Structure formats: C-alpha cells, structure tokens
PDB file of C-alpha atoms in Angstrom:
ATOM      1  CA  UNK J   1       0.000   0.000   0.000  1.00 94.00           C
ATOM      2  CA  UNK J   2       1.178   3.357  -0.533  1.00 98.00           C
ATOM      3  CA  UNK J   3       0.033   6.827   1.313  1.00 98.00           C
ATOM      4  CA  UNK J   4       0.740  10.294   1.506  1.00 98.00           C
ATOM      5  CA  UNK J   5       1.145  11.875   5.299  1.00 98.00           C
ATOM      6  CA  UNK J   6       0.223  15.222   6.132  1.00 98.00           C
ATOM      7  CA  UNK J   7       1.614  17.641   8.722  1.00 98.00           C
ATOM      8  CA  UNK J   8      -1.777  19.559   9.810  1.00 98.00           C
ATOM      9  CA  UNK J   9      -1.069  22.916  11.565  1.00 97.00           C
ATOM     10  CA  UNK J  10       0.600  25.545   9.119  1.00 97.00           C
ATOM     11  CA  UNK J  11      -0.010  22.923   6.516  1.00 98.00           C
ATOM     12  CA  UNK J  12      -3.685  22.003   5.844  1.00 98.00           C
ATOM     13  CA  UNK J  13      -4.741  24.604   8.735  1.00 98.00           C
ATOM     14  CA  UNK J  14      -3.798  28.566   8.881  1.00 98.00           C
ATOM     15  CA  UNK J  15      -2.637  28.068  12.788  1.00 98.00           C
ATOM     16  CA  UNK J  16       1.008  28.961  12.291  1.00 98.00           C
ATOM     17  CA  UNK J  17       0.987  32.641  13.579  1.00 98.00           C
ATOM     18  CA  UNK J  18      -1.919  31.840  16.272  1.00 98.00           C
ATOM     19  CA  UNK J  19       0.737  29.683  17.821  1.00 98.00           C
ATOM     20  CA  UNK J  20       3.386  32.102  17.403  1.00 98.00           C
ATOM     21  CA  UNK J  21       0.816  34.491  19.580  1.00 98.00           C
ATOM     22  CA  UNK J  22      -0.048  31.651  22.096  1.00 98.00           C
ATOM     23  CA  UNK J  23       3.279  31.223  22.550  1.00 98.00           C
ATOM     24  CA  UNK J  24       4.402  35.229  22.999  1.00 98.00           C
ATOM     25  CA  UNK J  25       1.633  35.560  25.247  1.00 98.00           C
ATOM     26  CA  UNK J  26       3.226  32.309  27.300  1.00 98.00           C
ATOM     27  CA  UNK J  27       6.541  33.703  27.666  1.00 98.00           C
ATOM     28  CA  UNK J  28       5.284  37.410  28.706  1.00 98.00           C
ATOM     29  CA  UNK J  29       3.241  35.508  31.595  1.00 97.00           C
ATOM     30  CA  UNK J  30       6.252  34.090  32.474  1.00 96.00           C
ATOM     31  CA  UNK J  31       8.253  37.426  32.460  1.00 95.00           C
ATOM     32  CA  UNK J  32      10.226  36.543  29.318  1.00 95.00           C
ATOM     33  CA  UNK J  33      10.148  38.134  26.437  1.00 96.00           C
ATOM     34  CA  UNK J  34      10.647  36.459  23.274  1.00 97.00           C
ATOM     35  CA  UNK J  35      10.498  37.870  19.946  1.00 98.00           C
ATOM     36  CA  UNK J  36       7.777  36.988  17.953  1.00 98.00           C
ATOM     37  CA  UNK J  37       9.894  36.561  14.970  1.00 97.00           C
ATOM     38  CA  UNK J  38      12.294  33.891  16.882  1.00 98.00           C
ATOM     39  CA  UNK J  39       9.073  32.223  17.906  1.00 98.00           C
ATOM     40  CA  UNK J  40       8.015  31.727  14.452  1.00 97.00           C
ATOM     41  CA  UNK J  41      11.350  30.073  12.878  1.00 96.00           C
ATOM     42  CA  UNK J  42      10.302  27.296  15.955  1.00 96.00           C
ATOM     43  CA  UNK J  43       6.852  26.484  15.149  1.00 96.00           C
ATOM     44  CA  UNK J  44       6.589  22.914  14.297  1.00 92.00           C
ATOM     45  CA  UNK J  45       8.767  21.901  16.800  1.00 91.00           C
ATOM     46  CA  UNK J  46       7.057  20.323  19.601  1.00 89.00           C
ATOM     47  CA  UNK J  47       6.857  22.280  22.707  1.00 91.00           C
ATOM     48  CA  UNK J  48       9.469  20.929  24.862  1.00 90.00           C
ATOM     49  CA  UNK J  49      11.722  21.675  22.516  1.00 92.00           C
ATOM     50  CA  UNK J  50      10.466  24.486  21.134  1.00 96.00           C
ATOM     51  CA  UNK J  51      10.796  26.098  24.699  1.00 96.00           C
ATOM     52  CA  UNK J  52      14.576  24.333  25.316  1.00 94.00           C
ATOM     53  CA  UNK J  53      15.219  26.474  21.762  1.00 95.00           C
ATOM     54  CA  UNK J  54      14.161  29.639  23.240  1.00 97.00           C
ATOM     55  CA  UNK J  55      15.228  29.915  26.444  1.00 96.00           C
ATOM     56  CA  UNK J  56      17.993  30.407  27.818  1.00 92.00           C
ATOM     57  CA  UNK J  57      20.304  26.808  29.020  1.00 89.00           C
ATOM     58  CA  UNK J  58      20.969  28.580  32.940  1.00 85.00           C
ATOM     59  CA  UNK J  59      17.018  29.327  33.433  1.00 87.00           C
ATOM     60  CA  UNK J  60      15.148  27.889  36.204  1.00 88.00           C
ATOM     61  CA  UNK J  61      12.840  24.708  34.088  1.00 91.00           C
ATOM     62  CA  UNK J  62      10.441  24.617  37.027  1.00 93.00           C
ATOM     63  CA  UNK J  63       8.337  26.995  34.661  1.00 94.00           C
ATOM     64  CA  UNK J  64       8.420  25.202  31.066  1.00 95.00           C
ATOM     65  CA  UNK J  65       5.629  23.397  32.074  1.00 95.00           C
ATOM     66  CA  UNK J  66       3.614  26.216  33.052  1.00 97.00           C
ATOM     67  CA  UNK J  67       4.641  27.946  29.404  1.00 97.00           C
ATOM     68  CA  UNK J  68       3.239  24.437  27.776  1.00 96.00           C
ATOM     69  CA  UNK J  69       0.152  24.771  29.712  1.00 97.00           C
ATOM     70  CA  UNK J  70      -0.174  28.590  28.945  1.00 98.00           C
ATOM     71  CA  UNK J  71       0.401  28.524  25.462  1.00 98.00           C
ATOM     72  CA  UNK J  72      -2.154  25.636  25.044  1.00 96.00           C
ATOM     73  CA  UNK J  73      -4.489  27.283  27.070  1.00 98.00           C
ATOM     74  CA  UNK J  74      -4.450  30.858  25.066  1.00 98.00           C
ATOM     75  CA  UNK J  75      -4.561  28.673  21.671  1.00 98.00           C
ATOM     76  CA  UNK J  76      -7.411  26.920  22.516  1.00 98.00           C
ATOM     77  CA  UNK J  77      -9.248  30.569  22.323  1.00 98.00           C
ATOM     78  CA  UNK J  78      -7.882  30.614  18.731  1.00 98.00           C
ATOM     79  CA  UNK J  79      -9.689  27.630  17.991  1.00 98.00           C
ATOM     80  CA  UNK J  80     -13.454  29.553  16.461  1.00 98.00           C
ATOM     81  CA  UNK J  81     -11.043  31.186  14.578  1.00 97.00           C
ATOM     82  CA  UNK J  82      -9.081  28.222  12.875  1.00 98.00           C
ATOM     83  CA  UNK J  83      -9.274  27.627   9.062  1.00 98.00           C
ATOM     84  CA  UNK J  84      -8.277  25.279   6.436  1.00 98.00           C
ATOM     85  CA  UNK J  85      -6.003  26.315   3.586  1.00 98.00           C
ATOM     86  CA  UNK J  86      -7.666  26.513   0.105  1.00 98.00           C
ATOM     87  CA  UNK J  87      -7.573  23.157  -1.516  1.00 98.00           C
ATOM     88  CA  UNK J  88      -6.602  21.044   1.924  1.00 98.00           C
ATOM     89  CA  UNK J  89      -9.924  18.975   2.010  1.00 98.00           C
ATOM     90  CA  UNK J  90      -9.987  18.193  -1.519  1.00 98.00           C
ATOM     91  CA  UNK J  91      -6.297  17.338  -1.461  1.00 98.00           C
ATOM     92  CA  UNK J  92      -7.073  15.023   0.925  1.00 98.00           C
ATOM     93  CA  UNK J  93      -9.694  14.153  -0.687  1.00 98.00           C
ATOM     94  CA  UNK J  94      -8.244  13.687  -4.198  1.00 98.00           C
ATOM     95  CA  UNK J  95      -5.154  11.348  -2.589  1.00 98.00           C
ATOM     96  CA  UNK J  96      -7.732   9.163  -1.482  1.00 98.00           C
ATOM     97  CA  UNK J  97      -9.783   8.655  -4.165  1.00 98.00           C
ATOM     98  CA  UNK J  98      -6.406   7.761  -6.226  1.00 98.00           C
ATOM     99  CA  UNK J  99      -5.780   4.543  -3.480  1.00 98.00           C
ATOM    100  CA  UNK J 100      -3.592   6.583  -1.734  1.00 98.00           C
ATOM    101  CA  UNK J 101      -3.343   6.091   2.447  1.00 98.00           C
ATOM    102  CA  UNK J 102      -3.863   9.327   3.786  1.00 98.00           C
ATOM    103  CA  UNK J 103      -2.574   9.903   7.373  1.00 98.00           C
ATOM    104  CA  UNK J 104      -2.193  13.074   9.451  1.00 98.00           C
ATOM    105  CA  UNK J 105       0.971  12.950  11.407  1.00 97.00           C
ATOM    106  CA  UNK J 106       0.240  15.370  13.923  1.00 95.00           C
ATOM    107  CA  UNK J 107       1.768  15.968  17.271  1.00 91.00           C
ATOM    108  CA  UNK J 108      -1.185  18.142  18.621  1.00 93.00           C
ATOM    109  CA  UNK J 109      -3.166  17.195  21.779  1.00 92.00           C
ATOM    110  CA  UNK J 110      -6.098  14.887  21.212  1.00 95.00           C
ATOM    111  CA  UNK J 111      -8.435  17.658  21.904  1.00 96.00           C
ATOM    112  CA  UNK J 112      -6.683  20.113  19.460  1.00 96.00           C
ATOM    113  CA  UNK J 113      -6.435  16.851  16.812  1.00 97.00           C
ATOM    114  CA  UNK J 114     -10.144  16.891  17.270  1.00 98.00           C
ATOM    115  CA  UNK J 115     -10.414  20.592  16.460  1.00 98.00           C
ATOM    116  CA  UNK J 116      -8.365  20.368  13.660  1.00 98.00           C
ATOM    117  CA  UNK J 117     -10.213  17.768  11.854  1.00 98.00           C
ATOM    118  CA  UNK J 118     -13.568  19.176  11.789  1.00 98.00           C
ATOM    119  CA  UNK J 119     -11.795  22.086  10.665  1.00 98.00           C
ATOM    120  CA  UNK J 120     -10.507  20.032   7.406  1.00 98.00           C
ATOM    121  CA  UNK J 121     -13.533  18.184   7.586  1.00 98.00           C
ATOM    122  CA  UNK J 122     -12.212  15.321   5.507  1.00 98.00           C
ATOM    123  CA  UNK J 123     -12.748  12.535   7.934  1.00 98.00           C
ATOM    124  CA  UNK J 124     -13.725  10.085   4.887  1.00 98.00           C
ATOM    125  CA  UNK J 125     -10.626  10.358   3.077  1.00 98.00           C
ATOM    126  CA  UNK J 126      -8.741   9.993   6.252  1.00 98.00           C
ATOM    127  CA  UNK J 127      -7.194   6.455   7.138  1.00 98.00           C
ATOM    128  CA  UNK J 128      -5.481   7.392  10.443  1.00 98.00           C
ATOM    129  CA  UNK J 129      -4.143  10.150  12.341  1.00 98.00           C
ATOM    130  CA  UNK J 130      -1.133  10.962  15.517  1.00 97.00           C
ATOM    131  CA  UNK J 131      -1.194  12.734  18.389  1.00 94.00           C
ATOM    132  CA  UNK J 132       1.095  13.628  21.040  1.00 91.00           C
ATOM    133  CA  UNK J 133       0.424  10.594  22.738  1.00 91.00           C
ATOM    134  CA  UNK J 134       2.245   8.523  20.195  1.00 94.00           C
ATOM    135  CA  UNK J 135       5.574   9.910  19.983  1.00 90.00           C
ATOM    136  CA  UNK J 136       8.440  10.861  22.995  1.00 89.00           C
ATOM    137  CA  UNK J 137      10.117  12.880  20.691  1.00 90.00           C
ATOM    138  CA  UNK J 138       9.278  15.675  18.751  1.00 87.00           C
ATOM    139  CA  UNK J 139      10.207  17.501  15.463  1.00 90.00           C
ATOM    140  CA  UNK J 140      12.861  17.213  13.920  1.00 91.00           C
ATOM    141  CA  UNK J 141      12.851  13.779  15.701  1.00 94.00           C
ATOM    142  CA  UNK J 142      11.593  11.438  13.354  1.00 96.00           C
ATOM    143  CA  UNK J 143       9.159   9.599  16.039  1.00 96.00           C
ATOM    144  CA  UNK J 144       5.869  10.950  14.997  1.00 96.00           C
ATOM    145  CA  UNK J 145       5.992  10.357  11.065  1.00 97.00           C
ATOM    146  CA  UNK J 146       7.190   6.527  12.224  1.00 97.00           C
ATOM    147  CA  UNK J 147       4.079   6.395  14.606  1.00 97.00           C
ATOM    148  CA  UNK J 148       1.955   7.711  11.208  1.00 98.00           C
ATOM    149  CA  UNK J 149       3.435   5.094   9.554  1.00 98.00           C
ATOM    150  CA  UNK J 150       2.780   2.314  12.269  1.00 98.00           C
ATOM    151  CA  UNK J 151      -1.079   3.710  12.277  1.00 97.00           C
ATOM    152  CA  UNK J 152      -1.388   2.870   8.406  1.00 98.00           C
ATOM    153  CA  UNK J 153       0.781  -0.004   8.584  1.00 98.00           C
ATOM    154  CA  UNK J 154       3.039   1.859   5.622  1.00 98.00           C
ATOM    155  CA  UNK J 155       6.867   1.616   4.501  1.00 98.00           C
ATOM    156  CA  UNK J 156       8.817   4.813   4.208  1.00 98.00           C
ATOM    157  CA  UNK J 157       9.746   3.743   0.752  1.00 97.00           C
ATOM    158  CA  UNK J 158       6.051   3.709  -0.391  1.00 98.00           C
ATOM    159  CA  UNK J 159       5.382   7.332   0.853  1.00 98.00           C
ATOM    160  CA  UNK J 160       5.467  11.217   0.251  1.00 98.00           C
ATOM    161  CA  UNK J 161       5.273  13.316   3.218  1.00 98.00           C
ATOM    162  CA  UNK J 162       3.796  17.494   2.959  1.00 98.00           C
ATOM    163  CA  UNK J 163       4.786  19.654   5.234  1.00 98.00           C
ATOM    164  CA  UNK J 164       5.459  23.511   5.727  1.00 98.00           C
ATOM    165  CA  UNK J 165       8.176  23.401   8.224  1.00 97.00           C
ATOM    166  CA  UNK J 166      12.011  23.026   7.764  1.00 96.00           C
ATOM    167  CA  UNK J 167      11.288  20.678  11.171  1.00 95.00           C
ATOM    168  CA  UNK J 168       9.132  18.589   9.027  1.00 97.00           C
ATOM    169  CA  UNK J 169      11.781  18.422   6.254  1.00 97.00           C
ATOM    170  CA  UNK J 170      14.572  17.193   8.578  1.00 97.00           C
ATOM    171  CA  UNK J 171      11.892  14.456  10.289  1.00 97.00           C
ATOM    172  CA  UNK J 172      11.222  13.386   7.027  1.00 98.00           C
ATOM    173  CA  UNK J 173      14.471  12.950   5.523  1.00 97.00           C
ATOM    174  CA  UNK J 174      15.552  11.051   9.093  1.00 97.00           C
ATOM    175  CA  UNK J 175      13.426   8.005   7.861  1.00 98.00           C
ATOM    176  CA  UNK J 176      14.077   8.584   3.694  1.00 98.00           C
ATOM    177  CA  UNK J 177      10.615   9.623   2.927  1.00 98.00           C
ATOM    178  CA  UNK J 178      10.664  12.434   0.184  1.00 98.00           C
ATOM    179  CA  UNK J 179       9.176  15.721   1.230  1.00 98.00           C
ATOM    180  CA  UNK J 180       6.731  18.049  -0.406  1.00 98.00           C
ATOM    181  CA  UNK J 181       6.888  21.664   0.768  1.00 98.00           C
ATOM    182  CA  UNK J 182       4.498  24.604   1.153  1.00 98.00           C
ATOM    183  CA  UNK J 183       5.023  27.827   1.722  1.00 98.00           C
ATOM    184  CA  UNK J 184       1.595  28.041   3.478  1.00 98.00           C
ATOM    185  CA  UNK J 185       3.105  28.156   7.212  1.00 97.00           C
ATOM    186  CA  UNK J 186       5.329  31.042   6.546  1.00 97.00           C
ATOM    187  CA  UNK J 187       8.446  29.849   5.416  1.00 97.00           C
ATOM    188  CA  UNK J 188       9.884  30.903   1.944  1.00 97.00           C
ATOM    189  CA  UNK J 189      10.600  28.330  -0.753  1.00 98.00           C
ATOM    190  CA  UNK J 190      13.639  28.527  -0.833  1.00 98.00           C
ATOM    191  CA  UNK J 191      14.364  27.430   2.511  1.00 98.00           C
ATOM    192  CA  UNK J 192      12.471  24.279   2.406  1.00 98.00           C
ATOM    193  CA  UNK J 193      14.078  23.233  -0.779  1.00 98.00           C
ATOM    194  CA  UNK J 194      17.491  24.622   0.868  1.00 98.00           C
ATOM    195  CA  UNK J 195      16.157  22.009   3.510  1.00 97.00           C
ATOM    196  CA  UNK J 196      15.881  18.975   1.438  1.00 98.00           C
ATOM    197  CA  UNK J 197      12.086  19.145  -0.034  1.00 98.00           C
ATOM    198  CA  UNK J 198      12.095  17.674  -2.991  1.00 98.00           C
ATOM    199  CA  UNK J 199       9.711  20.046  -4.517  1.00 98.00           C
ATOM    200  CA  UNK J 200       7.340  22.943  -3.526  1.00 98.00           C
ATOM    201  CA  UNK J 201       4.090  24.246  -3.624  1.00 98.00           C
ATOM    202  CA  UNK J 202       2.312  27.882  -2.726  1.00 98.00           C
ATOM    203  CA  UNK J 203      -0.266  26.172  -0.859  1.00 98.00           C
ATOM    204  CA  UNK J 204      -2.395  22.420  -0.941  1.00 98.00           C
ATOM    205  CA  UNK J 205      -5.005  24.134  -4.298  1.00 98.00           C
ATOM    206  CA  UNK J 206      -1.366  24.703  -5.991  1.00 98.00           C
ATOM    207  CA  UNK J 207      -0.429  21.157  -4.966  1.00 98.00           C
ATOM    208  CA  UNK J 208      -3.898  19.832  -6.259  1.00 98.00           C
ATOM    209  CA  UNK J 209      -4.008  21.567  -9.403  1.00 98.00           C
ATOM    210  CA  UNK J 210      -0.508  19.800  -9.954  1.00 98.00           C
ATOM    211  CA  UNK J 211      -0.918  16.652  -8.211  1.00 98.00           C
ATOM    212  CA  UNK J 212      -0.192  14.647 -11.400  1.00 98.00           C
ATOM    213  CA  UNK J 213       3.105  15.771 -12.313  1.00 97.00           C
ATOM    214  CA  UNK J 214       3.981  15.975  -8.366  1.00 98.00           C
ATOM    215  CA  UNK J 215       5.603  13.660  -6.018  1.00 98.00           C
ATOM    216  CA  UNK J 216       2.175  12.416  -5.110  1.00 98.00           C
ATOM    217  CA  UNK J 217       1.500  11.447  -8.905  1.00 97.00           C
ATOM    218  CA  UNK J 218       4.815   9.930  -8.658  1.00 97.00           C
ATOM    219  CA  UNK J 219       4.449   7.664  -5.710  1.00 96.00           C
ATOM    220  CA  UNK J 220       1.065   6.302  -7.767  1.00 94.00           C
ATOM    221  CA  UNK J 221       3.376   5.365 -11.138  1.00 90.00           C
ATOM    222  CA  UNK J 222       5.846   4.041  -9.368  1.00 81.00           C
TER     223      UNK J 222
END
C-alpha cells in the first residue's frame, strides 16, 4: 500500500501565527520576552523543545511546564477562529480517491487533533491520524511520522510526506521519505528546498491543481 502523510497545523490549517501568539503571550506571563519573529522560525517543533530552543540553558525549568500549559491554554481561544487552507480537504480528498493512504501525522493534543479535523472536515478520506500521545520525541525527531506510519501499517519507501516546516523536512528525511513543501506556514521556498524538499508548492489548491506531475503522482506510477 502506498500513502501520503500530512503535517496539519501551518499545513492544511492557517494556525502557524496563532501559535506564534499563544506562545508570545506564554513567555510574557512568564516574564520573558521572546520575539515573535524567533518564535516563528520554531513552530513545528514540539513544545518541549520548542521552549529548550528559546530559552535560555541557565534558566530555572520549574516553569516550562507552566509555558506548555499557557500557550495551550491561550490557543485553545484561537480555535473559532481556525481555518483550512484553500484546496486542503480536496487534497485530501483527491489522494484518497487515487488509493492513496492518507494519514495526518500530527503531534497536537487529542483535543486540538479533534479541532483540527472538523476544521478540514475530511474525515472520509482519512485512514489514520497521531497525536502527542504517540511519539516521545518531537520535530525534527523522526518519532511521529514513524508512529503515522505504524497507524497505516506503511513503509517509508512507499510514501510522500507534505509539510510547511524546515522541522518537518529534517523528520522526514531522518526516515528517507521524500518531502513536499508549502510555503503556506510562513516559510519561503527557498528554505524548504534549501532544507531537502524535494519540490514545492504555494499552498495544498497549488499542490492539487498539480498533483499529477507531483511527487504524489509519482508515488502512484511508481
């Protein structure tokens, strides 16, 4: 069988900069101040890590948790607000209909997975999806695109992965799976080629309209 996985956030949903605003707001409770711009060349990393990024090595850790909690908890405002991309539903939708095993490899809460799929609202074409719970490690560890795998029961070799992140690039290329890239999270084409993504896209309607010649047209002559 062959499949396609998706990161969701910045790639089939316009979240990117909400989180970049959760997270600000987390740091100024906390009495840091991080700049918003630094903030958004970490999105995509998990939190953890995102955090261990940002601050600095000699803080006190006894608040990361607290930041977690706080940016979660100013997202989840966000969450009326969320939208899918142009074209992400019928992407999804499209990959399926061609045979294609479409998983979401996300590494969002259960509750915010939720969220995000009624806000794609593809559930049909969907054949499984990750959540936090089933990976230690976040991006650019390579854990949750092998749990995505696991849930579909696919082989790297027999899969494309789209993301909008250079994290996503790295995770990708950590298990051989080619990458497609969009620009739809924020960062430019070139860095995501720069990166290692094989090829990409303005957003998922510029990746549908060309879904023959892509990667994903590809993966189904191959």
């Amino acid at each position: 069988m062959k499949g396609v996985l998706f990161d969701v956030d910045g790639t089939l949903v316009d979240s990117n900069y909400l989180h970049v605003l959760a997270w600000w707001q987390a740091f100024r409770q906390a009495d840091v101040d991080v700049p918003m711009a630094a903030i958004h060349r970490c999105v995509g990393m998990g939190g953890g890590r995102l955090v261990e990024e940002l601050l600095d090595d000699g803080r006190d850790r006894s608040g990361d948790e607290q930041i977690k909690a706080a940016h979660g908890a100013v997202f989840s405002t966000y969450w009326p607000s969320l939208r899918r991309f142009d074209g992400a539903k019928e992407l999804l939708e499209r990959a399926a209909a061609e045979g294609l095993a479409v998983v979401l490899a996300s590494s969002a809460e259960e509750a915010e997975l939720s969220v995000l799929r009624r806000v794609i609202d593809a559930d049909g074409s969907i054949t499984a999806a990750t959540s936090s719970a089933d990976a230690n490690n976040s991006k650019p560890a390579p854990d949750i695109l092998q749990a995505a795998l696991d849930a579909a029961g696919l082989r790297a070799a027999d899969t494309v992965f789209v993301g909008d992140a250079v994290w996503d690039i790295q995770a990708a290329g950590e298990l051989g799976i080619p990458c497609i890239g969009l620009e739809t999270g924020g960062t430019m084409a070139q860095i995501l080629t720069q990166a290692g993504a094989l090829e990409v896209y303005r957003n998922p309607q510029d990746l549908l309209e060309h879904f023959s010649e892509s990667a994903l047209g590809g993966l189904l002559r191959v």
